[in-house]
PDB file of C-alpha atoms in Angstrom:
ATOM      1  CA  UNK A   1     -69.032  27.885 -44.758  1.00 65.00           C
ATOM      2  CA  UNK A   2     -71.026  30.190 -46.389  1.00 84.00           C
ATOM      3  CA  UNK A   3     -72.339  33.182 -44.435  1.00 86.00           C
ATOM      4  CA  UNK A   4     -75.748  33.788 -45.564  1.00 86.00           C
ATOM      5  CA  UNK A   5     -76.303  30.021 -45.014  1.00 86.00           C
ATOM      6  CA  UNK A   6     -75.260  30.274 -41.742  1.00 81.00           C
ATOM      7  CA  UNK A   7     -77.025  33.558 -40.463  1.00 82.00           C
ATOM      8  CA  UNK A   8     -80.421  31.480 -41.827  1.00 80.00           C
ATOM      9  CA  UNK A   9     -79.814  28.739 -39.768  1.00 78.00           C
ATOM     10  CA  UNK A  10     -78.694  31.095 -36.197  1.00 75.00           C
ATOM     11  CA  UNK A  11     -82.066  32.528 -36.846  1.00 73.00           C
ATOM     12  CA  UNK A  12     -84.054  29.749 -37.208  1.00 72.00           C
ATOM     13  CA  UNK A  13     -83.131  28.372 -33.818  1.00 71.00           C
ATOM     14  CA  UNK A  14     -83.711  31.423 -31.870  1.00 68.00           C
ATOM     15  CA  UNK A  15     -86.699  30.904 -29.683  1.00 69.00           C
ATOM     16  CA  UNK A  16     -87.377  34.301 -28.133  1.00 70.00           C
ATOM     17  CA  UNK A  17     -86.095  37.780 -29.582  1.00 70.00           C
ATOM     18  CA  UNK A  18     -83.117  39.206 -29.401  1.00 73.00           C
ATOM     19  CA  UNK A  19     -80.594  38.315 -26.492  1.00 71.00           C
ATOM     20  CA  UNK A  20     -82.239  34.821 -26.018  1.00 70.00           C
ATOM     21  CA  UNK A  21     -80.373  31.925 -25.648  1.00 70.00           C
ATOM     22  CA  UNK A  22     -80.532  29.506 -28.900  1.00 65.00           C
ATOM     23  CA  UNK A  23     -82.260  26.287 -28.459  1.00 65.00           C
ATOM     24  CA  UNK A  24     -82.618  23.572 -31.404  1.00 61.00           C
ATOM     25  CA  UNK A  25     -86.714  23.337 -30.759  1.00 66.00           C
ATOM     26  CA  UNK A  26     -89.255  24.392 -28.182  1.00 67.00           C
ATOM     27  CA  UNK A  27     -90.647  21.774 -26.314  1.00 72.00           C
ATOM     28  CA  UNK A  28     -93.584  22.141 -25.044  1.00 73.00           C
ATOM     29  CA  UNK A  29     -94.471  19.781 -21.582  1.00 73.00           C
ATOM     30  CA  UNK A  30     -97.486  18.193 -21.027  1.00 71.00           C
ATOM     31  CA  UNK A  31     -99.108  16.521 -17.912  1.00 75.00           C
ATOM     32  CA  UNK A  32    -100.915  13.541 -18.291  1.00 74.00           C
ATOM     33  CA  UNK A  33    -103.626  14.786 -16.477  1.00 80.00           C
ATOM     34  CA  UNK A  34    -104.040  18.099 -18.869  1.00 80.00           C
ATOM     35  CA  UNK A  35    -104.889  15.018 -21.593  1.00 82.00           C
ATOM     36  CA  UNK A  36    -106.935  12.966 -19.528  1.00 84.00           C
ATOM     37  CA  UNK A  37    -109.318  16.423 -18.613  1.00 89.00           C
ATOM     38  CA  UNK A  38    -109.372  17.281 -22.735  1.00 90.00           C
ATOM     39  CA  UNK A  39    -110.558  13.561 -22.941  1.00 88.00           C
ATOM     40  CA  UNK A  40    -113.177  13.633 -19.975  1.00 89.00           C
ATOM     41  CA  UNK A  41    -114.643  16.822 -21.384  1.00 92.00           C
ATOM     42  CA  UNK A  42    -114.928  15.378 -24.737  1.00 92.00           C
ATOM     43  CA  UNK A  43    -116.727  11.694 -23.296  1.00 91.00           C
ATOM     44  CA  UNK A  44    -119.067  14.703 -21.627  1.00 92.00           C
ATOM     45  CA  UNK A  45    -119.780  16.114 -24.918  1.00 93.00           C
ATOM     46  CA  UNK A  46    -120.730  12.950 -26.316  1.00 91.00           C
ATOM     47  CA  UNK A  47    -123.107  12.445 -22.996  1.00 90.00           C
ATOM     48  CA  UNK A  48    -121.517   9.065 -22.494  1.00 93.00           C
ATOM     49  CA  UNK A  49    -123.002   7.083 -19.368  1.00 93.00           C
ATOM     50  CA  UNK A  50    -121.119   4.861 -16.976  1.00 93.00           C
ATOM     51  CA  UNK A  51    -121.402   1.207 -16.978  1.00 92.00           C
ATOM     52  CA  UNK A  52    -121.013  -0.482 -13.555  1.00 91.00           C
ATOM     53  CA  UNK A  53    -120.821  -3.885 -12.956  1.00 92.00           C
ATOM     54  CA  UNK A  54    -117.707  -4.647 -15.525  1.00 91.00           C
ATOM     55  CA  UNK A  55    -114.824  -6.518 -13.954  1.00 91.00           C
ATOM     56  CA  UNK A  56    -112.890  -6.880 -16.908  1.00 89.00           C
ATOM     57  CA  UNK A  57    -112.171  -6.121 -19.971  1.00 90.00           C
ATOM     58  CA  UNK A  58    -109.673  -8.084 -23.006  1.00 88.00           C
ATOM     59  CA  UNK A  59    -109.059  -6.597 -26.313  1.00 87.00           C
ATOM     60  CA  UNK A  60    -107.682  -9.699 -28.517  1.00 82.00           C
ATOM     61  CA  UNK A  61    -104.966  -8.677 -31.060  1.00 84.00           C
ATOM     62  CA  UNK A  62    -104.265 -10.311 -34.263  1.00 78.00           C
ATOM     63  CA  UNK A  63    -101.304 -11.656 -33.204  1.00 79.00           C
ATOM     64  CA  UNK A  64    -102.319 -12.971 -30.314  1.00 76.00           C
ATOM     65  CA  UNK A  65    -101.699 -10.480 -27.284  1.00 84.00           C
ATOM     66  CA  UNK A  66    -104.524  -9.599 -24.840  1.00 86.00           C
ATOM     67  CA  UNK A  67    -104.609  -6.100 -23.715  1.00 90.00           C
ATOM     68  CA  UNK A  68    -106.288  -6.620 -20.103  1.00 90.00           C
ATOM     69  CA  UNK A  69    -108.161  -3.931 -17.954  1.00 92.00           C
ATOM     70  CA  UNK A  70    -108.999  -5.478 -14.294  1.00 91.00           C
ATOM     71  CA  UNK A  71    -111.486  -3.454 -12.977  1.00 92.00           C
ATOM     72  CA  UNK A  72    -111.887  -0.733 -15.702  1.00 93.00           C
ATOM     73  CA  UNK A  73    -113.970   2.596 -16.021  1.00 92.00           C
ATOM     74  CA  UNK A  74    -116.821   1.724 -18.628  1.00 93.00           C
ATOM     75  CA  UNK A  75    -118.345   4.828 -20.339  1.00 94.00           C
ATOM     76  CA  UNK A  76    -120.761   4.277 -23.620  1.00 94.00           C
ATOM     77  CA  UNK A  77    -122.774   6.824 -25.651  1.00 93.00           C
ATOM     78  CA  UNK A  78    -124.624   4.670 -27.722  1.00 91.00           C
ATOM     79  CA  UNK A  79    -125.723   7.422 -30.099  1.00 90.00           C
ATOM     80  CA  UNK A  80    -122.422   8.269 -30.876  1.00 90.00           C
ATOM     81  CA  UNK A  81    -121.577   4.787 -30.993  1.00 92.00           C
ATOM     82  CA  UNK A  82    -118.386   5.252 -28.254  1.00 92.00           C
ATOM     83  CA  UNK A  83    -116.890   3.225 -25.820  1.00 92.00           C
ATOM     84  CA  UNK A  84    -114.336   4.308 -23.100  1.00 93.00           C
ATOM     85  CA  UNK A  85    -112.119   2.443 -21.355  1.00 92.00           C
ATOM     86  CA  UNK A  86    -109.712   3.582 -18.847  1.00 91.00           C
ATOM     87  CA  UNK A  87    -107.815   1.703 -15.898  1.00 90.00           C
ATOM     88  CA  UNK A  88    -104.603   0.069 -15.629  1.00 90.00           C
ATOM     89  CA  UNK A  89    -104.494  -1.850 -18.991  1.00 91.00           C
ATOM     90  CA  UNK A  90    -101.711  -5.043 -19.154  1.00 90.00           C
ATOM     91  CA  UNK A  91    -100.234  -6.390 -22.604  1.00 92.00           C
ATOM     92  CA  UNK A  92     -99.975 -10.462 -21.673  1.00 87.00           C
ATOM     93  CA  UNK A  93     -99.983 -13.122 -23.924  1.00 84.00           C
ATOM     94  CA  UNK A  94    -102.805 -14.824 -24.843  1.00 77.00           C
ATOM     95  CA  UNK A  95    -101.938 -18.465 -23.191  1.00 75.00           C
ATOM     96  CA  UNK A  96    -101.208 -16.750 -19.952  1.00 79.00           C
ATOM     97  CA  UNK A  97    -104.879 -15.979 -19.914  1.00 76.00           C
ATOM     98  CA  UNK A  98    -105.950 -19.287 -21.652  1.00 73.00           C
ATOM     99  CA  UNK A  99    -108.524 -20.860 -19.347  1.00 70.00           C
ATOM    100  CA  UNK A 100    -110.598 -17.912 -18.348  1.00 74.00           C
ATOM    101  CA  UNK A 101    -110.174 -16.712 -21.693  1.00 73.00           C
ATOM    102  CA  UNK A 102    -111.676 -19.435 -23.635  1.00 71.00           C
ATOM    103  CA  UNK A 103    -115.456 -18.569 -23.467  1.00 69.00           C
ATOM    104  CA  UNK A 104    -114.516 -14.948 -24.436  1.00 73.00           C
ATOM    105  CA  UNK A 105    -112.763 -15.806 -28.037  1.00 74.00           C
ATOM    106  CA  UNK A 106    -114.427 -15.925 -31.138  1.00 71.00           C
ATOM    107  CA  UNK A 107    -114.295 -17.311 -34.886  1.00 70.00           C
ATOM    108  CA  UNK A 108    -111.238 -14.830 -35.697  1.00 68.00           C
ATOM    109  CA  UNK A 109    -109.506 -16.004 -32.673  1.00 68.00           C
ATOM    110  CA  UNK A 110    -109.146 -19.803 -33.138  1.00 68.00           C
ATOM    111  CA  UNK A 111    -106.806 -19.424 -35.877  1.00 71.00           C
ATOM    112  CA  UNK A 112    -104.205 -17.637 -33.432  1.00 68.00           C
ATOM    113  CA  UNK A 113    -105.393 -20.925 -30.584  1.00 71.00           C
ATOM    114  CA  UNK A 114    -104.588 -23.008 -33.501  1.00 74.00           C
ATOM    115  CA  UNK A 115    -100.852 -21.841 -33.140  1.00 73.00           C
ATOM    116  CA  UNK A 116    -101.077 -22.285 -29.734  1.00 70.00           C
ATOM    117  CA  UNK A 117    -102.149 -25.614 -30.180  1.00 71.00           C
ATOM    118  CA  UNK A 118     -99.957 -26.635 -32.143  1.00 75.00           C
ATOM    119  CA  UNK A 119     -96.902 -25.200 -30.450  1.00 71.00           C
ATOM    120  CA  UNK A 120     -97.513 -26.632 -27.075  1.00 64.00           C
ATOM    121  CA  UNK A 121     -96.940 -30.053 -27.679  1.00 63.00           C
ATOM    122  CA  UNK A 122     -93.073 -29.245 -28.668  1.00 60.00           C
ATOM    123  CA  UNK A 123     -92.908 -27.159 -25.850  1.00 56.00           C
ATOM    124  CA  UNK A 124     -93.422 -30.758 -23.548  1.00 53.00           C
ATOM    125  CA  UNK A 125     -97.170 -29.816 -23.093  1.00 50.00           C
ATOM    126  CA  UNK A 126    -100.089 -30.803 -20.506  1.00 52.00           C
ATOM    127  CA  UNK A 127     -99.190 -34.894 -21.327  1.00 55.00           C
ATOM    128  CA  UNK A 128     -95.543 -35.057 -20.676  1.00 57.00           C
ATOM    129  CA  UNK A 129     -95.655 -32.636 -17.173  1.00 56.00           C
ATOM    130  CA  UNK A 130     -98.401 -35.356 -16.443  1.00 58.00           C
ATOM    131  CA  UNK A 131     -96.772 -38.381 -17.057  1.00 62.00           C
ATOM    132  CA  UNK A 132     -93.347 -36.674 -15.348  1.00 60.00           C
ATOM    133  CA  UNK A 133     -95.281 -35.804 -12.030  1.00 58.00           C
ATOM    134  CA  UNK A 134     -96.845 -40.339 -12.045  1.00 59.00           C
ATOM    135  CA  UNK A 135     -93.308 -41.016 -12.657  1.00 60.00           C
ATOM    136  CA  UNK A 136     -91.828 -39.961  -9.744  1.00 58.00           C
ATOM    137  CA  UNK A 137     -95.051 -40.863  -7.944  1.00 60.00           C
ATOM    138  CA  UNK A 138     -93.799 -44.221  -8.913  1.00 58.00           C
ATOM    139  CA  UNK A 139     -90.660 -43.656  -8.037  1.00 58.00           C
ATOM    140  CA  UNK A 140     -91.766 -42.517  -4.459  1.00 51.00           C
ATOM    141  CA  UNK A 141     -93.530 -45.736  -4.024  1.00 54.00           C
ATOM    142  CA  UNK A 142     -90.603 -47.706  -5.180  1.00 57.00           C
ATOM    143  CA  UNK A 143     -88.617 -46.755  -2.391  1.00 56.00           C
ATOM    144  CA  UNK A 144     -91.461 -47.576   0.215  1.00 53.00           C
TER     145      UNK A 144
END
């Protein structure tokens, strides 16, 4: 190896001066909580007001995941045109959330309740569990 090469390197990965240990990179740790008080005191900046009343909250994806908030933390500044968001957020799939869900989708969405649609049939959809569950209804009266 050559030596000039390798002094470079040895010096690069010294942290401190000399008689420190050698470390590949400094890491620096962060709380969550450091972030969340940067991000509180710029919503205050913005003088962003809290919205009660707000039960939940679904952000639509274009491929058809739901990012749901139950019971979120509303804050808007509509001068600054800013909404904030913060709770326990869940990634589920949009037919696990398919009958609440209906009135809240738009134009863009139908195209991903399209697939849906046409999926579920092959999947043995509403119909087939139906006519399964009369069957052995049938079959229970039979035996009476």
């Amino acid at each position: 190896m050559n030596q000039e090469k390798l002094a470079k390197l040895q010096a690069q990965v010294r942290i401190g001066g000399k008689g420190t240990a050698r470390r590949k990179k400094k890491v620096v740790h962060r709380t969550a909580t450091a972030d969340d008080k940067k991000l509180q005191s710029s919503l205050k900046k913005l003088a962003v007001n809290n919205i009660a009343g707000i039960e939940e909250v679904n952000m639509i994806k274009d491929d058809g995941t739901v990012i749901h908030f139950n019971n979120p933390k509303v804050q808007a500044s509509l001068s600054a045109n800013t909404f904030a968001i913060t709770g326990h957020a869940e990634t589920k799939q949009l037919t696990e959330m398919l009958p609440g869900i209906l009135s809240q989708l738009g134009a863009d969405s139908l195209t991903s309740l399209r697939k849906i649609a046409e999926q579920f049939p092959r999947q043995g959809g509403y119909r087939t569990r139906l006519q399964k569950k009369k069957k052995k209804e049938n079959d229970w009266l039979n035996l009476l």
